[in-house]
């Protein structure tokens, strides 16, 4: 109720649908970097940088895509640095899968959830779903090398992921695979203050988005629509 009362003065907010990786990035960034990223949404445009990863990850979990075939499959979908980083993420995923007995399951339909009352929404589309040791899992894959995600951000992200999907899949377990650190963050890793930290981030991002869209800040474009999952890495050649 405290946070809700603070939002009561925010009206006519611009709508923006964020990909889950973009949401994780915003949680990690400091406040000036948050503002810069949010302001960039007013320009529109962009593309889905991680489309090859999203398309091919289910084939890895289902056993349809072998290590030697990743390069050619990604090469048909991307070139240059986009190909390099999508390949690297898929390689990491395959190496993780090979050490485990998984049964592939079709990932559920996307869920779009409001993040506060600011007009920001988060789109959650788990890249893969599977059964392991008799338990159903949903996994989101983080493949961007900057920013590096802290345990606090991973905890907030996993908490939001779980709360968003549980009404649809109450018995599922939730994982975030940070392919940069080659680490799978699970519910047993959640830090105890994740929920309260997420409330604080909700307030910060809502107020920043409100300010950026105010006419005196040069806003007013009132962007509608969704953000492509285009959180690109810092290119390393």
Short mmCIF file of C-alpha atoms in Angstrom, two decimals:
data_model
loop_
_atom_site.label_atom_id
_atom_site.label_comp_id
_atom_site.label_asym_id
_atom_site.label_seq_id
_atom_site.Cartn_x
_atom_site.Cartn_y
_atom_site.Cartn_z
CA UNK A 1 0.00 0.00 0.00
CA UNK A 2 2.89 2.36 0.68
CA UNK A 3 4.22 2.09 -2.87
CA UNK A 4 0.73 2.19 -4.34
CA UNK A 5 -0.01 5.46 -2.58
CA UNK A 6 3.13 6.99 -4.07
CA UNK A 7 1.96 6.06 -7.55
CA UNK A 8 -1.47 7.61 -7.24
CA UNK A 9 -0.20 10.89 -8.69
CA UNK A 10 1.17 9.24 -11.84
CA UNK A 11 -1.32 9.41 -14.72
CA UNK A 12 -1.31 8.85 -18.48
CA UNK A 13 1.87 6.81 -18.37
CA UNK A 14 3.63 5.67 -21.51
CA UNK A 15 3.35 1.93 -22.07
CA UNK A 16 6.48 -0.14 -22.67
CA UNK A 17 6.85 -3.89 -22.74
CA UNK A 18 10.32 -5.05 -21.73
CA UNK A 19 11.97 -8.33 -22.63
CA UNK A 20 13.02 -10.19 -19.49
CA UNK A 21 16.74 -9.75 -20.23
CA UNK A 22 16.20 -5.99 -20.55
CA UNK A 23 14.40 -6.07 -17.21
CA UNK A 24 17.35 -7.86 -15.57
CA UNK A 25 19.72 -5.30 -17.03
CA UNK A 26 17.65 -2.42 -15.63
CA UNK A 27 17.64 -4.00 -12.17
CA UNK A 28 21.45 -4.20 -12.23
CA UNK A 29 22.26 -0.71 -13.55
CA UNK A 30 22.78 2.30 -11.31
CA UNK A 31 20.21 5.08 -11.43
CA UNK A 32 21.85 7.31 -14.11
CA UNK A 33 22.36 4.24 -16.31
CA UNK A 34 18.75 3.20 -15.74
CA UNK A 35 17.61 6.65 -16.91
CA UNK A 36 19.80 6.48 -20.03
CA UNK A 37 18.46 3.04 -20.93
CA UNK A 38 14.83 4.06 -20.37
CA UNK A 39 15.31 7.25 -22.39
CA UNK A 40 16.59 5.13 -25.27
CA UNK A 41 13.18 3.45 -25.51
CA UNK A 42 11.70 6.74 -26.73
CA UNK A 43 13.66 6.33 -29.97
CA UNK A 44 11.97 3.02 -30.82
CA UNK A 45 13.48 0.57 -33.28
CA UNK A 46 15.83 -2.28 -32.40
CA UNK A 47 15.80 -5.96 -33.25
CA UNK A 48 15.91 -9.29 -31.48
CA UNK A 49 19.64 -9.87 -31.02
CA UNK A 50 19.10 -13.20 -29.24
CA UNK A 51 16.68 -14.72 -31.76
CA UNK A 52 19.07 -17.59 -32.71
CA UNK A 53 19.49 -18.51 -29.03
CA UNK A 54 15.75 -18.45 -28.44
CA UNK A 55 15.00 -20.48 -31.56
CA UNK A 56 17.66 -23.14 -31.06
CA UNK A 57 17.77 -23.61 -27.27
CA UNK A 58 14.75 -25.99 -27.32
CA UNK A 59 16.53 -28.16 -29.92
CA UNK A 60 19.50 -28.50 -27.58
CA UNK A 61 17.34 -29.59 -24.64
CA UNK A 62 15.39 -32.02 -26.83
CA UNK A 63 18.62 -33.56 -28.19
CA UNK A 64 18.03 -32.45 -31.78
CA UNK A 65 21.08 -30.16 -31.97
CA UNK A 66 24.59 -31.52 -31.47
CA UNK A 67 27.71 -29.48 -30.69
CA UNK A 68 29.06 -29.81 -34.21
CA UNK A 69 25.87 -28.45 -35.73
CA UNK A 70 25.52 -25.26 -33.66
CA UNK A 71 27.79 -23.13 -35.84
CA UNK A 72 25.96 -23.90 -39.09
CA UNK A 73 22.51 -23.45 -37.57
CA UNK A 74 23.39 -20.11 -35.98
CA UNK A 75 25.23 -19.05 -39.14
CA UNK A 76 21.98 -19.38 -41.08
CA UNK A 77 20.34 -16.89 -38.71
CA UNK A 78 23.06 -14.37 -37.81
CA UNK A 79 26.41 -12.95 -38.86
CA UNK A 80 29.39 -11.27 -37.20
CA UNK A 81 29.30 -10.56 -33.50
CA UNK A 82 25.63 -11.61 -33.26
CA UNK A 83 26.60 -15.06 -34.53
CA UNK A 84 29.60 -15.25 -32.18
CA UNK A 85 27.70 -14.48 -28.98
CA UNK A 86 24.65 -16.59 -29.80
CA UNK A 87 26.94 -19.52 -30.59
CA UNK A 88 28.81 -19.08 -27.32
CA UNK A 89 25.59 -19.11 -25.28
CA UNK A 90 24.30 -22.22 -27.06
CA UNK A 91 27.63 -23.99 -26.54
CA UNK A 92 27.40 -23.30 -22.79
CA UNK A 93 23.81 -24.53 -22.68
CA UNK A 94 24.66 -27.74 -24.53
CA UNK A 95 27.57 -28.50 -22.20
CA UNK A 96 25.26 -28.04 -19.22
CA UNK A 97 22.57 -30.26 -20.74
CA UNK A 98 25.01 -33.07 -21.62
CA UNK A 99 25.76 -33.70 -17.96
CA UNK A 100 22.13 -34.25 -17.03
CA UNK A 101 19.19 -36.52 -17.75
CA UNK A 102 16.54 -34.12 -19.06
CA UNK A 103 13.19 -34.71 -20.71
CA UNK A 104 12.21 -31.89 -23.02
CA UNK A 105 8.90 -30.10 -22.51
CA UNK A 106 7.38 -27.37 -24.64
CA UNK A 107 7.86 -23.98 -23.00
CA UNK A 108 4.65 -22.27 -21.88
CA UNK A 109 3.13 -19.26 -23.60
CA UNK A 110 4.64 -15.89 -22.72
CA UNK A 111 3.39 -14.01 -19.70
CA UNK A 112 3.30 -10.20 -19.63
CA UNK A 113 3.14 -8.66 -16.18
CA UNK A 114 2.86 -5.06 -15.03
CA UNK A 115 5.85 -3.76 -13.13
CA UNK A 116 4.12 -1.34 -10.81
CA UNK A 117 1.66 1.20 -12.17
CA UNK A 118 4.10 3.16 -14.29
CA UNK A 119 3.23 1.72 -17.69
CA UNK A 120 6.25 -0.59 -17.71
CA UNK A 121 5.47 -4.25 -18.36
CA UNK A 122 7.77 -7.27 -18.40
CA UNK A 123 7.47 -10.04 -20.98
CA UNK A 124 8.56 -13.45 -19.71
CA UNK A 125 9.20 -16.17 -22.29
CA UNK A 126 11.35 -18.97 -20.83
CA UNK A 127 13.72 -20.25 -23.50
CA UNK A 128 13.47 -23.85 -22.35
CA UNK A 129 11.36 -26.16 -20.22
CA UNK A 130 12.24 -29.67 -19.12
CA UNK A 131 11.77 -32.37 -16.51
CA UNK A 132 14.77 -33.39 -14.41
CA UNK A 133 14.66 -35.93 -11.59
CA UNK A 134 10.87 -35.90 -11.80
CA UNK A 135 10.57 -32.12 -11.37
CA UNK A 136 9.41 -29.61 -13.95
CA UNK A 137 11.76 -26.68 -14.65
CA UNK A 138 11.54 -23.41 -16.58
CA UNK A 139 14.79 -21.67 -17.52
CA UNK A 140 15.64 -18.18 -18.73
CA UNK A 141 19.05 -17.77 -20.35
CA UNK A 142 21.15 -14.63 -19.75
CA UNK A 143 23.91 -14.31 -22.36
CA UNK A 144 25.00 -10.65 -22.18
CA UNK A 145 28.45 -9.91 -20.76
CA UNK A 146 27.62 -6.40 -19.59
CA UNK A 147 26.39 -5.68 -17.04
CA UNK A 148 27.51 -8.60 -14.93
CA UNK A 149 24.55 -9.72 -12.84
CA UNK A 150 24.96 -9.68 -9.07
CA UNK A 151 23.36 -12.20 -6.74
CA UNK A 152 20.96 -9.43 -5.67
CA UNK A 153 19.79 -8.90 -9.25
CA UNK A 154 19.56 -12.63 -9.92
CA UNK A 155 17.48 -12.99 -6.75
CA UNK A 156 15.10 -10.19 -7.75
CA UNK A 157 14.84 -11.55 -11.28
CA UNK A 158 14.19 -15.12 -10.20
CA UNK A 159 11.62 -13.98 -7.64
CA UNK A 160 9.77 -11.98 -10.33
CA UNK A 161 10.05 -14.90 -12.78
CA UNK A 162 8.56 -17.31 -10.24
CA UNK A 163 5.76 -14.99 -9.10
CA UNK A 164 4.79 -14.25 -12.71
CA UNK A 165 4.64 -17.85 -13.89
CA UNK A 166 3.27 -19.64 -10.80
CA UNK A 167 -0.41 -18.90 -11.54
CA UNK A 168 0.06 -20.82 -14.81
CA UNK A 169 2.46 -23.51 -13.58
CA UNK A 170 2.19 -23.76 -9.78
CA UNK A 171 4.38 -26.86 -9.52
CA UNK A 172 7.28 -25.66 -11.68
CA UNK A 173 10.79 -24.81 -10.52
CA UNK A 174 12.65 -21.79 -11.87
CA UNK A 175 16.22 -21.28 -13.08
CA UNK A 176 18.31 -18.43 -14.48
CA UNK A 177 21.29 -19.63 -16.49
CA UNK A 178 24.02 -16.98 -16.60
CA UNK A 179 26.04 -18.30 -19.53
CA UNK A 180 28.73 -15.65 -19.07
CA UNK A 181 29.60 -16.98 -15.60
CA UNK A 182 28.51 -20.51 -16.56
CA UNK A 183 26.28 -20.55 -13.50
CA UNK A 184 22.71 -21.73 -12.97
CA UNK A 185 20.94 -19.68 -10.30
CA UNK A 186 18.09 -21.58 -8.67
CA UNK A 187 15.47 -20.98 -6.01
CA UNK A 188 17.76 -22.34 -3.30
CA UNK A 189 20.15 -19.47 -4.11
CA UNK A 190 17.53 -16.74 -3.57
CA UNK A 191 18.58 -14.07 -1.09
CA UNK A 192 15.96 -13.45 1.57
CA UNK A 193 15.35 -9.76 0.82
CA UNK A 194 14.63 -10.26 -2.90
CA UNK A 195 11.00 -9.20 -2.59
CA UNK A 196 11.69 -5.94 -0.74
CA UNK A 197 14.59 -5.10 -3.08
CA UNK A 198 12.26 -5.64 -6.02
CA UNK A 199 9.69 -3.27 -4.48
CA UNK A 200 12.38 -0.60 -4.19
CA UNK A 201 13.46 -1.10 -7.82
CA UNK A 202 9.84 -0.90 -8.91
CA UNK A 203 9.56 2.53 -7.31
CA UNK A 204 12.86 3.79 -8.77
CA UNK A 205 12.09 2.64 -12.32
CA UNK A 206 8.50 3.90 -12.19
CA UNK A 207 9.52 7.38 -11.09
CA UNK A 208 12.33 7.54 -13.67
CA UNK A 209 9.97 6.44 -16.46
CA UNK A 210 7.42 9.02 -15.35
CA UNK A 211 10.04 11.79 -15.37
CA UNK A 212 11.47 10.77 -18.75
CA UNK A 213 8.01 10.90 -20.34
CA UNK A 214 7.15 14.29 -18.86
CA UNK A 215 6.95 17.07 -21.50
CA UNK A 216 9.54 19.18 -19.66
CA UNK A 217 12.05 16.34 -20.01
CA UNK A 218 11.56 16.18 -23.76
CA UNK A 219 9.30 13.15 -23.49
CA UNK A 220 5.70 12.96 -24.45
CA UNK A 221 6.26 10.48 -27.28
CA UNK A 222 4.22 7.98 -25.25
CA UNK A 223 5.79 4.91 -26.87
CA UNK A 224 3.54 1.89 -27.22
CA UNK A 225 4.59 -1.66 -27.95
CA UNK A 226 7.31 -4.03 -26.91
CA UNK A 227 11.06 -4.11 -26.49
CA UNK A 228 12.98 -6.61 -28.57
CA UNK A 229 15.39 -8.79 -26.63
CA UNK A 230 18.31 -6.76 -28.00
CA UNK A 231 20.55 -6.45 -24.94
CA UNK A 232 23.76 -6.79 -26.88
CA UNK A 233 27.11 -7.72 -25.34
CA UNK A 234 30.20 -5.54 -25.33
CA UNK A 235 31.86 -6.78 -28.46
CA UNK A 236 35.14 -8.59 -27.92
CA UNK A 237 37.01 -9.42 -31.10
#
